């Protein structure tokens, strides 16, 4: 527990049982004025030259072997729209659903490996033996490394069979468990957009008007 009274948590929602923690975090970033209508940053470069992305963080911990350094901790990110889409599948009553995402990112190390995060969010009504599942949702995050390769479109993908796992955590959830988490995430995204958008749009519109006035005066 953080004892600093000035500490401010970015936690949006959390699920905990005796062995596992699943937390959704605020990693939303505002779009620059040049792309104001996006509201969310979607890959534009920031002042430091790095590309900015508005994200919802997923943090998971496995305490089955102990706490502190004995716990397995993994993290990944999904987009705000992906979080809302997964919630929509739940509220629409889909009996079977799979969200799967693998990302390779960051600079390579001296052996040519970059960081990798994997996310699996699955709803299945039966287990591998055909028995009905009491907790139909399965959430898994895995971290590791892999060798990045470029495709013809300039994108990056992981070289097949190069993935090396550094840790994996999973949890089984009921419909209500996941709804409680994702409904909080969705509500927060809406509140964030309503708080950010007015100032961003006003600044952008004023900048456009000032530029147009300058052009007319030239």
mmCIF file of C-alpha atoms in Angstrom:
data_model
loop_
_atom_site.group_PDB
_atom_site.id
_atom_site.type_symbol
_atom_site.label_atom_id
_atom_site.label_comp_id
_atom_site.label_asym_id
_atom_site.label_seq_id
_atom_site.Cartn_x
_atom_site.Cartn_y
_atom_site.Cartn_z
ATOM 1 C CA UNK A 1 0.000 0.000 0.000
ATOM 2 C CA UNK A 2 1.284 3.452 -0.903
ATOM 3 C CA UNK A 3 1.526 5.590 2.246
ATOM 4 C CA UNK A 4 2.126 8.849 0.385
ATOM 5 C CA UNK A 5 -0.992 10.961 0.991
ATOM 6 C CA UNK A 6 -0.279 12.884 -2.222
ATOM 7 C CA UNK A 7 -0.383 9.727 -4.352
ATOM 8 C CA UNK A 8 -3.080 9.807 -7.025
ATOM 9 C CA UNK A 9 -4.101 6.474 -8.550
ATOM 10 C CA UNK A 10 -5.023 6.065 -12.217
ATOM 11 C CA UNK A 11 -7.101 2.976 -11.388
ATOM 12 C CA UNK A 12 -10.530 2.997 -13.031
ATOM 13 C CA UNK A 13 -11.822 -0.389 -11.886
ATOM 14 C CA UNK A 14 -10.416 -3.474 -10.178
ATOM 15 C CA UNK A 15 -11.369 -7.106 -9.571
ATOM 16 C CA UNK A 16 -9.621 -9.139 -6.875
ATOM 17 C CA UNK A 17 -9.867 -12.643 -5.500
ATOM 18 C CA UNK A 18 -7.517 -14.632 -3.273
ATOM 19 C CA UNK A 19 -5.063 -15.338 -6.108
ATOM 20 C CA UNK A 20 -5.514 -12.748 -8.833
ATOM 21 C CA UNK A 21 -5.907 -9.014 -9.426
ATOM 22 C CA UNK A 22 -7.284 -7.464 -12.624
ATOM 23 C CA UNK A 23 -7.127 -3.696 -12.912
ATOM 24 C CA UNK A 24 -8.101 -1.263 -15.649
ATOM 25 C CA UNK A 25 -6.136 1.983 -15.722
ATOM 26 C CA UNK A 26 -6.475 5.455 -17.212
ATOM 27 C CA UNK A 27 -3.831 5.983 -19.899
ATOM 28 C CA UNK A 28 -5.938 8.294 -22.050
ATOM 29 C CA UNK A 29 -4.122 11.075 -23.902
ATOM 30 C CA UNK A 30 -5.577 14.072 -25.665
ATOM 31 C CA UNK A 31 -5.079 14.582 -29.392
ATOM 32 C CA UNK A 32 -2.952 17.566 -30.485
ATOM 33 C CA UNK A 33 -4.747 20.644 -31.797
ATOM 34 C CA UNK A 34 -3.782 19.684 -35.372
ATOM 35 C CA UNK A 35 -5.943 16.554 -34.951
ATOM 36 C CA UNK A 36 -8.444 17.997 -32.477
ATOM 37 C CA UNK A 37 -11.483 16.198 -33.909
ATOM 38 C CA UNK A 38 -9.960 12.839 -32.938
ATOM 39 C CA UNK A 39 -10.241 13.872 -29.242
ATOM 40 C CA UNK A 40 -8.009 10.897 -28.385
ATOM 41 C CA UNK A 41 -4.338 10.812 -29.403
ATOM 42 C CA UNK A 42 -3.987 8.212 -32.138
ATOM 43 C CA UNK A 43 -0.315 8.008 -33.036
ATOM 44 C CA UNK A 44 0.588 11.669 -33.459
ATOM 45 C CA UNK A 45 4.044 12.749 -32.346
ATOM 46 C CA UNK A 46 4.352 14.575 -29.041
ATOM 47 C CA UNK A 47 6.811 17.270 -27.978
ATOM 48 C CA UNK A 48 9.415 14.586 -27.215
ATOM 49 C CA UNK A 49 9.114 13.092 -30.705
ATOM 50 C CA UNK A 50 7.421 9.918 -29.487
ATOM 51 C CA UNK A 51 4.066 8.893 -30.883
ATOM 52 C CA UNK A 52 1.159 9.314 -28.498
ATOM 53 C CA UNK A 53 -1.679 6.835 -28.086
ATOM 54 C CA UNK A 54 -4.768 7.145 -25.914
ATOM 55 C CA UNK A 55 -5.136 3.819 -24.123
ATOM 56 C CA UNK A 56 -6.822 1.846 -21.381
ATOM 57 C CA UNK A 57 -4.219 -0.043 -19.380
ATOM 58 C CA UNK A 58 -4.718 -3.598 -18.130
ATOM 59 C CA UNK A 59 -2.686 -4.693 -15.099
ATOM 60 C CA UNK A 60 -2.846 -8.246 -13.780
ATOM 61 C CA UNK A 61 -1.157 -9.882 -10.794
ATOM 62 C CA UNK A 62 -0.971 -13.548 -9.786
ATOM 63 C CA UNK A 63 -0.497 -14.000 -6.024
ATOM 64 C CA UNK A 64 -0.668 -17.806 -6.020
ATOM 65 C CA UNK A 65 3.058 -18.037 -5.193
ATOM 66 C CA UNK A 66 3.125 -15.108 -2.808
ATOM 67 C CA UNK A 67 3.097 -11.333 -2.796
ATOM 68 C CA UNK A 68 5.804 -8.749 -3.465
ATOM 69 C CA UNK A 69 8.592 -10.104 -5.644
ATOM 70 C CA UNK A 70 6.951 -13.537 -5.639
ATOM 71 C CA UNK A 71 3.876 -12.246 -7.464
ATOM 72 C CA UNK A 72 3.681 -12.415 -11.252
ATOM 73 C CA UNK A 73 2.835 -9.003 -12.713
ATOM 74 C CA UNK A 74 1.886 -8.384 -16.358
ATOM 75 C CA UNK A 75 0.413 -5.459 -18.237
ATOM 76 C CA UNK A 76 -0.993 -4.538 -21.643
ATOM 77 C CA UNK A 77 -3.094 -1.850 -23.296
ATOM 78 C CA UNK A 78 -6.237 -1.711 -25.389
ATOM 79 C CA UNK A 79 -7.823 1.270 -27.094
ATOM 80 C CA UNK A 80 -10.872 3.050 -25.632
ATOM 81 C CA UNK A 81 -12.978 1.853 -28.556
ATOM 82 C CA UNK A 82 -11.842 -1.743 -28.056
ATOM 83 C CA UNK A 83 -12.868 -1.555 -24.388
ATOM 84 C CA UNK A 84 -16.312 -0.286 -25.394
ATOM 85 C CA UNK A 85 -16.666 -2.895 -28.128
ATOM 86 C CA UNK A 86 -15.944 -5.759 -25.725
ATOM 87 C CA UNK A 87 -18.569 -4.334 -23.352
ATOM 88 C CA UNK A 88 -21.032 -4.188 -26.256
ATOM 89 C CA UNK A 89 -20.549 -7.917 -26.926
ATOM 90 C CA UNK A 90 -21.367 -8.619 -23.282
ATOM 91 C CA UNK A 91 -24.465 -6.424 -23.178
ATOM 92 C CA UNK A 92 -25.650 -7.812 -26.532
ATOM 93 C CA UNK A 93 -25.655 -11.283 -24.969
ATOM 94 C CA UNK A 94 -23.092 -12.987 -27.205
ATOM 95 C CA UNK A 95 -22.670 -16.551 -25.954
ATOM 96 C CA UNK A 96 -19.262 -16.999 -27.581
ATOM 97 C CA UNK A 97 -16.767 -14.196 -28.200
ATOM 98 C CA UNK A 98 -12.994 -13.825 -28.601
ATOM 99 C CA UNK A 99 -10.836 -10.707 -28.465
ATOM 100 C CA UNK A 100 -7.192 -11.446 -29.210
ATOM 101 C CA UNK A 101 -4.362 -8.951 -29.579
ATOM 102 C CA UNK A 102 -0.573 -9.326 -29.845
ATOM 103 C CA UNK A 103 1.647 -6.244 -29.872
ATOM 104 C CA UNK A 104 5.402 -5.941 -30.392
ATOM 105 C CA UNK A 105 6.889 -2.551 -29.622
ATOM 106 C CA UNK A 106 9.852 -0.539 -28.349
ATOM 107 C CA UNK A 107 13.531 -0.551 -29.210
ATOM 108 C CA UNK A 108 15.319 -3.841 -29.776
ATOM 109 C CA UNK A 109 17.848 -5.173 -27.274
ATOM 110 C CA UNK A 110 21.361 -6.371 -28.137
ATOM 111 C CA UNK A 111 19.915 -9.695 -29.341
ATOM 112 C CA UNK A 112 17.285 -8.108 -31.577
ATOM 113 C CA UNK A 113 14.289 -8.633 -29.304
ATOM 114 C CA UNK A 114 11.527 -6.121 -28.551
ATOM 115 C CA UNK A 115 8.822 -6.150 -25.891
ATOM 116 C CA UNK A 116 5.642 -8.102 -26.553
ATOM 117 C CA UNK A 117 2.249 -7.981 -24.866
ATOM 118 C CA UNK A 118 -0.608 -10.391 -25.512
ATOM 119 C CA UNK A 119 -4.248 -10.012 -24.490
ATOM 120 C CA UNK A 120 -7.004 -12.644 -24.623
ATOM 121 C CA UNK A 121 -10.586 -11.857 -23.563
ATOM 122 C CA UNK A 122 -12.838 -14.806 -24.297
ATOM 123 C CA UNK A 123 -16.390 -15.839 -23.505
ATOM 124 C CA UNK A 124 -17.061 -19.580 -23.687
ATOM 125 C CA UNK A 125 -20.102 -21.381 -22.307
ATOM 126 C CA UNK A 126 -18.378 -24.780 -22.073
ATOM 127 C CA UNK A 127 -14.916 -25.962 -21.055
ATOM 128 C CA UNK A 128 -12.639 -28.260 -23.074
ATOM 129 C CA UNK A 129 -14.530 -31.300 -21.730
ATOM 130 C CA UNK A 130 -17.913 -29.970 -22.774
ATOM 131 C CA UNK A 131 -19.039 -29.036 -19.262
ATOM 132 C CA UNK A 132 -20.923 -25.795 -18.650
ATOM 133 C CA UNK A 133 -18.685 -23.021 -17.314
ATOM 134 C CA UNK A 134 -19.960 -21.177 -14.231
ATOM 135 C CA UNK A 135 -17.617 -18.294 -15.038
ATOM 136 C CA UNK A 136 -17.816 -17.884 -18.813
ATOM 137 C CA UNK A 137 -15.307 -15.038 -19.269
ATOM 138 C CA UNK A 138 -11.565 -15.685 -19.454
ATOM 139 C CA UNK A 139 -9.113 -12.759 -19.339
ATOM 140 C CA UNK A 140 -5.404 -13.376 -19.933
ATOM 141 C CA UNK A 141 -2.409 -11.077 -20.294
ATOM 142 C CA UNK A 142 1.052 -12.345 -21.185
ATOM 143 C CA UNK A 143 4.301 -10.388 -21.424
ATOM 144 C CA UNK A 144 7.537 -11.371 -23.082
ATOM 145 C CA UNK A 145 9.773 -10.553 -26.003
ATOM 146 C CA UNK A 146 10.046 -11.355 -29.682
ATOM 147 C CA UNK A 147 11.926 -10.444 -32.825
ATOM 148 C CA UNK A 148 10.246 -7.644 -34.801
ATOM 149 C CA UNK A 149 9.958 -7.745 -38.562
ATOM 150 C CA UNK A 150 8.565 -5.219 -41.034
ATOM 151 C CA UNK A 151 5.851 -5.947 -43.562
ATOM 152 C CA UNK A 152 5.312 -4.400 -46.992
ATOM 153 C CA UNK A 153 2.981 -1.735 -45.580
ATOM 154 C CA UNK A 154 5.564 -0.447 -43.118
ATOM 155 C CA UNK A 155 3.974 -2.158 -40.124
ATOM 156 C CA UNK A 156 5.705 -4.386 -37.611
ATOM 157 C CA UNK A 157 4.917 -7.968 -36.710
ATOM 158 C CA UNK A 158 6.620 -10.633 -34.593
ATOM 159 C CA UNK A 159 8.789 -13.240 -36.277
ATOM 160 C CA UNK A 160 7.058 -16.633 -36.029
ATOM 161 C CA UNK A 161 8.254 -18.825 -33.140
ATOM 162 C CA UNK A 162 10.456 -16.019 -31.740
ATOM 163 C CA UNK A 163 8.248 -15.268 -28.722
ATOM 164 C CA UNK A 164 9.798 -15.819 -25.285
ATOM 165 C CA UNK A 165 7.349 -15.545 -22.387
ATOM 166 C CA UNK A 166 8.266 -13.616 -19.240
ATOM 167 C CA UNK A 167 4.981 -14.090 -17.398
ATOM 168 C CA UNK A 168 1.298 -14.846 -17.858
ATOM 169 C CA UNK A 169 -1.718 -14.192 -15.633
ATOM 170 C CA UNK A 170 -5.337 -15.166 -16.203
ATOM 171 C CA UNK A 171 -8.645 -14.972 -14.382
ATOM 172 C CA UNK A 172 -12.155 -16.368 -14.898
ATOM 173 C CA UNK A 173 -15.054 -13.960 -14.496
ATOM 174 C CA UNK A 174 -18.840 -13.988 -14.469
ATOM 175 C CA UNK A 175 -20.888 -11.765 -16.765
ATOM 176 C CA UNK A 176 -21.545 -9.440 -13.822
ATOM 177 C CA UNK A 177 -17.845 -9.305 -12.876
ATOM 178 C CA UNK A 178 -16.790 -8.170 -16.345
ATOM 179 C CA UNK A 179 -19.778 -5.853 -16.730
ATOM 180 C CA UNK A 180 -18.873 -4.093 -13.472
ATOM 181 C CA UNK A 181 -15.336 -3.536 -14.750
ATOM 182 C CA UNK A 182 -16.058 -2.493 -18.321
ATOM 183 C CA UNK A 183 -19.103 -0.380 -17.536
ATOM 184 C CA UNK A 184 -16.889 1.660 -15.204
ATOM 185 C CA UNK A 185 -14.262 1.927 -17.960
ATOM 186 C CA UNK A 186 -16.859 3.021 -20.519
ATOM 187 C CA UNK A 187 -18.344 5.605 -18.149
ATOM 188 C CA UNK A 188 -14.898 6.990 -17.407
ATOM 189 C CA UNK A 189 -14.053 7.298 -21.112
ATOM 190 C CA UNK A 190 -17.280 9.245 -21.647
ATOM 191 C CA UNK A 191 -16.541 11.553 -18.700
ATOM 192 C CA UNK A 192 -12.963 12.094 -19.916
ATOM 193 C CA UNK A 193 -14.145 12.998 -23.414
ATOM 194 C CA UNK A 194 -16.754 15.413 -22.052
ATOM 195 C CA UNK A 195 -14.115 17.067 -19.860
ATOM 196 C CA UNK A 196 -11.389 17.264 -22.509
ATOM 197 C CA UNK A 197 -13.312 18.019 -25.685
ATOM 198 C CA UNK A 198 -14.694 21.528 -24.980
ATOM 199 C CA UNK A 199 -11.282 23.070 -24.274
ATOM 200 C CA UNK A 200 -9.577 21.180 -27.106
ATOM 201 C CA UNK A 201 -12.221 22.110 -29.673
ATOM 202 C CA UNK A 202 -12.262 25.753 -28.574
ATOM 203 C CA UNK A 203 -8.475 26.026 -28.839
ATOM 204 C CA UNK A 204 -8.494 24.410 -32.279
ATOM 205 C CA UNK A 205 -11.313 26.582 -33.614
ATOM 206 C CA UNK A 206 -9.601 29.727 -32.276
ATOM 207 C CA UNK A 207 -6.322 28.663 -33.896
ATOM 208 C CA UNK A 208 -8.080 28.092 -37.241
ATOM 209 C CA UNK A 209 -9.843 31.465 -37.009
ATOM 210 C CA UNK A 210 -6.593 33.250 -36.148
ATOM 211 C CA UNK A 211 -4.806 31.609 -39.085
ATOM 212 C CA UNK A 212 -7.599 32.569 -41.470
ATOM 213 C CA UNK A 213 -7.586 36.152 -40.192
ATOM 214 C CA UNK A 214 -3.824 36.355 -40.667
ATOM 215 C CA UNK A 215 -4.166 35.066 -44.243
ATOM 216 C CA UNK A 216 -6.849 37.631 -45.058
ATOM 217 C CA UNK A 217 -4.711 40.430 -43.619
ATOM 218 C CA UNK A 218 -1.614 39.381 -45.594
#
